[in-house]
């Protein structure tokens, strides 16, 4: 009898990894707004790595990632509700300039980190007056429909430590100090 079995067992058993719970997914992305303008891209550096199923990337993108394999490329358009949320006009506030001592000259469009009773908040300067500054505490991408062009680079099993921490480690993931 012929001892050779074909196909060899290893090639039958090799399982293609899919993006699912407890997998670390590494991907490149380019982010565009509804006007098609590029807002961000991971292509300038390392791809991003995240632990699937932990809400560590925006909801709409994680949903679109489900079941994908390494090498896949796709585009997904995500509504604000599943991205950075809708804009809240209550997040626009007028604050006295003297509260911003030490920051230097404040300019429209500048992003400031303000210390509040809810912790540090990032705001965008809308208007600079003589005594006051109007700032917007909404995420700069709040209210925007976003399109992601994605390339899945790698999918691997998460380590026990990553599952415990709830995030991916290594390049593109969480860096511990
Ligand atoms: Zn960790």
PDB file of C-alpha atoms and ligand atoms in Angstrom:
ATOM      1  CA  UNK A   1       0.000   0.000   0.000  1.00  0.00           C
ATOM      2  CA  UNK A   2       1.116   3.500  -0.665  1.00  0.00           C
ATOM      3  CA  UNK A   3       2.118   5.261   2.569  1.00  0.00           C
ATOM      4  CA  UNK A   4       1.602   8.679   1.089  1.00  0.00           C
ATOM      5  CA  UNK A   5      -1.605  10.346   1.969  1.00  0.00           C
ATOM      6  CA  UNK A   6      -2.730  13.229  -0.136  1.00  0.00           C
ATOM      7  CA  UNK A   7      -3.431  15.944   0.684  1.00  0.00           C
ATOM      8  CA  UNK A   8      -1.094  15.847   3.680  1.00  0.00           C
ATOM      9  CA  UNK A   9      -2.872  16.291   6.963  1.00  0.00           C
ATOM     10  CA  UNK A  10      -1.254  19.604   7.886  1.00  0.00           C
ATOM     11  CA  UNK A  11      -2.681  21.360   4.867  1.00  0.00           C
ATOM     12  CA  UNK A  12      -6.188  20.147   5.600  1.00  0.00           C
ATOM     13  CA  UNK A  13      -6.036  21.098   9.256  1.00  0.00           C
ATOM     14  CA  UNK A  14      -4.561  24.541   8.733  1.00  0.00           C
ATOM     15  CA  UNK A  15      -7.321  26.872   9.776  1.00  0.00           C
ATOM     16  CA  UNK A  16      -7.604  30.370   8.409  1.00  0.00           C
ATOM     17  CA  UNK A  17      -7.930  32.862  11.216  1.00  0.00           C
ATOM     18  CA  UNK A  18     -10.840  35.218  11.117  1.00  0.00           C
ATOM     19  CA  UNK A  19     -11.449  38.437  13.006  1.00  0.00           C
ATOM     20  CA  UNK A  20     -13.473  37.314  16.012  1.00  0.00           C
ATOM     21  CA  UNK A  21     -13.423  37.392  19.811  1.00  0.00           C
ATOM     22  CA  UNK A  22      -9.964  36.908  21.369  1.00  0.00           C
ATOM     23  CA  UNK A  23      -8.108  37.566  18.122  1.00  0.00           C
ATOM     24  CA  UNK A  24      -5.674  40.400  17.647  1.00  0.00           C
ATOM     25  CA  UNK A  25      -6.251  42.080  14.311  1.00  0.00           C
ATOM     26  CA  UNK A  26      -3.580  44.244  12.705  1.00  0.00           C
ATOM     27  CA  UNK A  27      -4.702  46.544   9.927  1.00  0.00           C
ATOM     28  CA  UNK A  28      -3.885  49.611   7.883  1.00  0.00           C
ATOM     29  CA  UNK A  29      -6.557  52.189   7.315  1.00  0.00           C
ATOM     30  CA  UNK A  30      -7.205  55.461   5.579  1.00  0.00           C
ATOM     31  CA  UNK A  31      -9.981  57.584   6.979  1.00  0.00           C
ATOM     32  CA  UNK A  32     -12.000  59.927   4.780  1.00  0.00           C
ATOM     33  CA  UNK A  33     -14.865  62.254   5.573  1.00  0.00           C
ATOM     34  CA  UNK A  34     -18.123  62.485   3.622  1.00  0.00           C
ATOM     35  CA  UNK A  35     -16.434  64.905   1.181  1.00  0.00           C
ATOM     36  CA  UNK A  36     -13.810  62.306   0.389  1.00  0.00           C
ATOM     37  CA  UNK A  37     -11.005  64.254   2.059  1.00  0.00           C
ATOM     38  CA  UNK A  38      -8.406  62.165   3.824  1.00  0.00           C
ATOM     39  CA  UNK A  39      -8.439  62.830   7.579  1.00  0.00           C
ATOM     40  CA  UNK A  40      -6.019  60.212   8.861  1.00  0.00           C
ATOM     41  CA  UNK A  41      -3.988  57.287   7.640  1.00  0.00           C
ATOM     42  CA  UNK A  42      -2.019  54.583   9.384  1.00  0.00           C
ATOM     43  CA  UNK A  43       0.140  54.223   6.271  1.00  0.00           C
ATOM     44  CA  UNK A  44       2.599  56.796   7.585  1.00  0.00           C
ATOM     45  CA  UNK A  45       3.559  54.448  10.409  1.00  0.00           C
ATOM     46  CA  UNK A  46       2.849  51.065  11.958  1.00  0.00           C
ATOM     47  CA  UNK A  47      -0.481  49.420  11.238  1.00  0.00           C
ATOM     48  CA  UNK A  48      -2.943  49.497  14.092  1.00  0.00           C
ATOM     49  CA  UNK A  49      -3.487  46.438  16.290  1.00  0.00           C
ATOM     50  CA  UNK A  50      -6.555  45.810  18.449  1.00  0.00           C
ATOM     51  CA  UNK A  51      -8.210  43.010  20.377  1.00  0.00           C
ATOM     52  CA  UNK A  52     -11.445  42.126  18.603  1.00  0.00           C
ATOM     53  CA  UNK A  53     -14.664  42.289  20.622  1.00  0.00           C
ATOM     54  CA  UNK A  54     -13.481  44.841  23.176  1.00  0.00           C
ATOM     55  CA  UNK A  55     -14.834  48.080  21.679  1.00  0.00           C
ATOM     56  CA  UNK A  56     -11.332  49.417  21.354  1.00  0.00           C
ATOM     57  CA  UNK A  57     -11.944  50.716  17.850  1.00  0.00           C
ATOM     58  CA  UNK A  58     -15.067  52.545  16.707  1.00  0.00           C
ATOM     59  CA  UNK A  59     -18.189  50.410  16.755  1.00  0.00           C
ATOM     60  CA  UNK A  60     -19.006  50.574  13.038  1.00  0.00           C
ATOM     61  CA  UNK A  61     -15.485  49.595  12.046  1.00  0.00           C
ATOM     62  CA  UNK A  62     -15.342  46.676  14.469  1.00  0.00           C
ATOM     63  CA  UNK A  63     -18.649  45.373  13.096  1.00  0.00           C
ATOM     64  CA  UNK A  64     -17.288  45.548   9.548  1.00  0.00           C
ATOM     65  CA  UNK A  65     -14.151  43.700  10.681  1.00  0.00           C
ATOM     66  CA  UNK A  66     -16.081  40.685  12.000  1.00  0.00           C
ATOM     67  CA  UNK A  67     -15.161  37.502  10.128  1.00  0.00           C
ATOM     68  CA  UNK A  68     -12.485  39.137   7.919  1.00  0.00           C
ATOM     69  CA  UNK A  69      -9.234  37.373   7.035  1.00  0.00           C
ATOM     70  CA  UNK A  70      -5.665  38.576   6.628  1.00  0.00           C
ATOM     71  CA  UNK A  71      -5.128  40.032   3.169  1.00  0.00           C
ATOM     72  CA  UNK A  72      -8.696  41.261   2.784  1.00  0.00           C
ATOM     73  CA  UNK A  73      -9.288  44.831   1.688  1.00  0.00           C
ATOM     74  CA  UNK A  74     -12.587  46.601   2.112  1.00  0.00           C
ATOM     75  CA  UNK A  75     -14.245  49.972   2.519  1.00  0.00           C
ATOM     76  CA  UNK A  76     -16.885  50.769   5.068  1.00  0.00           C
ATOM     77  CA  UNK A  77     -18.893  53.944   5.624  1.00  0.00           C
ATOM     78  CA  UNK A  78     -19.872  54.512   9.226  1.00  0.00           C
ATOM     79  CA  UNK A  79     -22.577  56.885  10.466  1.00  0.00           C
ATOM     80  CA  UNK A  80     -21.762  59.258  13.371  1.00  0.00           C
ATOM     81  CA  UNK A  81     -23.817  57.156  15.812  1.00  0.00           C
ATOM     82  CA  UNK A  82     -21.419  54.246  15.239  1.00  0.00           C
ATOM     83  CA  UNK A  83     -18.331  56.455  14.992  1.00  0.00           C
ATOM     84  CA  UNK A  84     -17.553  59.463  17.199  1.00  0.00           C
ATOM     85  CA  UNK A  85     -21.170  60.251  18.046  1.00  0.00           C
ATOM     86  CA  UNK A  86     -23.414  63.138  17.102  1.00  0.00           C
ATOM     87  CA  UNK A  87     -22.482  66.684  17.988  1.00  0.00           C
ATOM     88  CA  UNK A  88     -23.801  68.066  21.255  1.00  0.00           C
ATOM     89  CA  UNK A  89     -24.205  71.849  21.272  1.00  0.00           C
ATOM     90  CA  UNK A  90     -24.016  71.861  25.072  1.00  0.00           C
ATOM     91  CA  UNK A  91     -20.360  71.011  24.691  1.00  0.00           C
ATOM     92  CA  UNK A  92     -19.691  74.474  23.303  1.00  0.00           C
ATOM     93  CA  UNK A  93     -18.702  76.753  26.165  1.00  0.00           C
ATOM     94  CA  UNK A  94     -17.402  80.215  26.875  1.00  0.00           C
ATOM     95  CA  UNK A  95     -14.529  80.329  29.308  1.00  0.00           C
ATOM     96  CA  UNK A  96     -12.571  83.284  30.663  1.00  0.00           C
ATOM     97  CA  UNK A  97      -9.164  83.805  29.072  1.00  0.00           C
ATOM     98  CA  UNK A  98      -7.568  84.151  32.480  1.00  0.00           C
ATOM     99  CA  UNK A  99      -8.317  80.469  33.084  1.00  0.00           C
ATOM    100  CA  UNK A 100      -5.909  79.692  30.254  1.00  0.00           C
ATOM    101  CA  UNK A 101      -2.899  81.399  31.841  1.00  0.00           C
ATOM    102  CA  UNK A 102       0.350  79.818  30.816  1.00  0.00           C
ATOM    103  CA  UNK A 103      -0.947  78.490  27.507  1.00  0.00           C
ATOM    104  CA  UNK A 104       0.282  81.526  25.590  1.00  0.00           C
ATOM    105  CA  UNK A 105      -1.571  83.140  22.722  1.00  0.00           C
ATOM    106  CA  UNK A 106      -4.736  81.201  21.955  1.00  0.00           C
ATOM    107  CA  UNK A 107      -5.758  80.843  18.315  1.00  0.00           C
ATOM    108  CA  UNK A 108      -8.884  79.699  16.494  1.00  0.00           C
ATOM    109  CA  UNK A 109      -8.645  76.021  15.595  1.00  0.00           C
ATOM    110  CA  UNK A 110      -6.114  75.297  18.327  1.00  0.00           C
ATOM    111  CA  UNK A 111      -6.679  72.185  20.419  1.00  0.00           C
ATOM    112  CA  UNK A 112      -6.351  72.660  24.161  1.00  0.00           C
ATOM    113  CA  UNK A 113      -6.245  70.197  27.009  1.00  0.00           C
ATOM    114  CA  UNK A 114      -8.320  71.647  29.829  1.00  0.00           C
ATOM    115  CA  UNK A 115      -8.389  70.441  33.378  1.00  0.00           C
ATOM    116  CA  UNK A 116     -12.031  70.166  34.518  1.00  0.00           C
ATOM    117  CA  UNK A 117     -13.828  68.536  37.422  1.00  0.00           C
ATOM    118  CA  UNK A 118     -14.438  65.586  35.063  1.00  0.00           C
ATOM    119  CA  UNK A 119     -10.743  65.198  34.341  1.00  0.00           C
ATOM    120  CA  UNK A 120      -8.791  66.340  31.312  1.00  0.00           C
ATOM    121  CA  UNK A 121     -10.914  67.389  28.358  1.00  0.00           C
ATOM    122  CA  UNK A 122      -9.747  68.126  24.830  1.00  0.00           C
ATOM    123  CA  UNK A 123     -11.403  71.140  23.245  1.00  0.00           C
ATOM    124  CA  UNK A 124     -11.107  73.047  19.980  1.00  0.00           C
ATOM    125  CA  UNK A 125     -10.962  76.844  20.073  1.00  0.00           C
ATOM    126  CA  UNK A 126     -13.851  78.352  18.055  1.00  0.00           C
ATOM    127  CA  UNK A 127     -13.530  82.035  18.819  1.00  0.00           C
ATOM    128  CA  UNK A 128     -11.127  84.226  20.760  1.00  0.00           C
ATOM    129  CA  UNK A 129     -12.503  87.396  22.337  1.00  0.00           C
ATOM    130  CA  UNK A 130     -10.863  89.988  24.511  1.00  0.00           C
ATOM    131  CA  UNK A 131     -11.782  88.336  27.801  1.00  0.00           C
ATOM    132  CA  UNK A 132     -13.305  85.032  26.807  1.00  0.00           C
ATOM    133  CA  UNK A 133     -12.717  82.077  24.543  1.00  0.00           C
ATOM    134  CA  UNK A 134     -15.407  79.894  22.996  1.00  0.00           C
ATOM    135  CA  UNK A 135     -14.369  76.278  22.962  1.00  0.00           C
ATOM    136  CA  UNK A 136     -15.946  73.144  21.537  1.00  0.00           C
ATOM    137  CA  UNK A 137     -15.627  69.978  23.594  1.00  0.00           C
ATOM    138  CA  UNK A 138     -17.071  67.734  20.883  1.00  0.00           C
ATOM    139  CA  UNK A 139     -14.673  65.272  19.313  1.00  0.00           C
ATOM    140  CA  UNK A 140     -13.428  66.867  16.080  1.00  0.00           C
ATOM    141  CA  UNK A 141     -14.960  63.954  14.159  1.00  0.00           C
ATOM    142  CA  UNK A 142     -18.296  64.006  16.028  1.00  0.00           C
ATOM    143  CA  UNK A 143     -21.237  64.357  13.655  1.00  0.00           C
ATOM    144  CA  UNK A 144     -19.181  63.120  10.711  1.00  0.00           C
ATOM    145  CA  UNK A 145     -19.940  60.204   8.457  1.00  0.00           C
ATOM    146  CA  UNK A 146     -16.618  58.417   8.026  1.00  0.00           C
ATOM    147  CA  UNK A 147     -15.313  56.067   5.380  1.00  0.00           C
ATOM    148  CA  UNK A 148     -12.505  53.683   6.194  1.00  0.00           C
ATOM    149  CA  UNK A 149     -10.434  51.983   3.516  1.00  0.00           C
ATOM    150  CA  UNK A 150      -9.039  48.988   5.335  1.00  0.00           C
ATOM    151  CA  UNK A 151      -6.427  46.359   4.629  1.00  0.00           C
ATOM    152  CA  UNK A 152      -6.254  43.485   7.111  1.00  0.00           C
ATOM    153  CA  UNK A 153      -2.564  42.728   7.609  1.00  0.00           C
ATOM    154  CA  UNK A 154      -2.520  39.980  10.230  1.00  0.00           C
ATOM    155  CA  UNK A 155      -4.816  38.046  12.546  1.00  0.00           C
ATOM    156  CA  UNK A 156      -3.470  36.050  15.466  1.00  0.00           C
ATOM    157  CA  UNK A 157      -4.665  34.515  18.716  1.00  0.00           C
ATOM    158  CA  UNK A 158      -4.533  36.934  21.619  1.00  0.00           C
ATOM    159  CA  UNK A 159      -2.253  35.971  24.501  1.00  0.00           C
ATOM    160  CA  UNK A 160      -3.822  35.278  27.889  1.00  0.00           C
ATOM    161  CA  UNK A 161      -2.353  38.533  29.123  1.00  0.00           C
ATOM    162  CA  UNK A 162      -3.960  40.496  26.307  1.00  0.00           C
ATOM    163  CA  UNK A 163      -7.347  38.923  27.017  1.00  0.00           C
ATOM    164  CA  UNK A 164      -6.981  39.807  30.711  1.00  0.00           C
ATOM    165  CA  UNK A 165      -5.982  43.385  29.922  1.00  0.00           C
ATOM    166  CA  UNK A 166      -8.647  43.754  27.252  1.00  0.00           C
ATOM    167  CA  UNK A 167      -6.266  45.165  24.627  1.00  0.00           C
ATOM    168  CA  UNK A 168      -3.580  44.165  22.147  1.00  0.00           C
ATOM    169  CA  UNK A 169       0.106  44.477  23.017  1.00  0.00           C
ATOM    170  CA  UNK A 170       3.051  45.157  20.766  1.00  0.00           C
ATOM    171  CA  UNK A 171       3.519  47.432  17.756  1.00  0.00           C
ATOM    172  CA  UNK A 172       0.335  49.304  16.916  1.00  0.00           C
ATOM    173  CA  UNK A 173      -1.276  48.130  20.158  1.00  0.00           C
ATOM    174  CA  UNK A 174      -1.059  49.155  23.798  1.00  0.00           C
ATOM    175  CA  UNK A 175       2.415  50.100  25.006  1.00  0.00           C
ATOM    176  CA  UNK A 176       2.909  49.663  28.737  1.00  0.00           C
ATOM    177  CA  UNK A 177       5.223  52.018  30.583  1.00  0.00           C
TER     178      UNK A 177
HETATM  179 ZN1  LIG B   1      -1.853  45.430  28.643  1.00  0.00          ZN
END
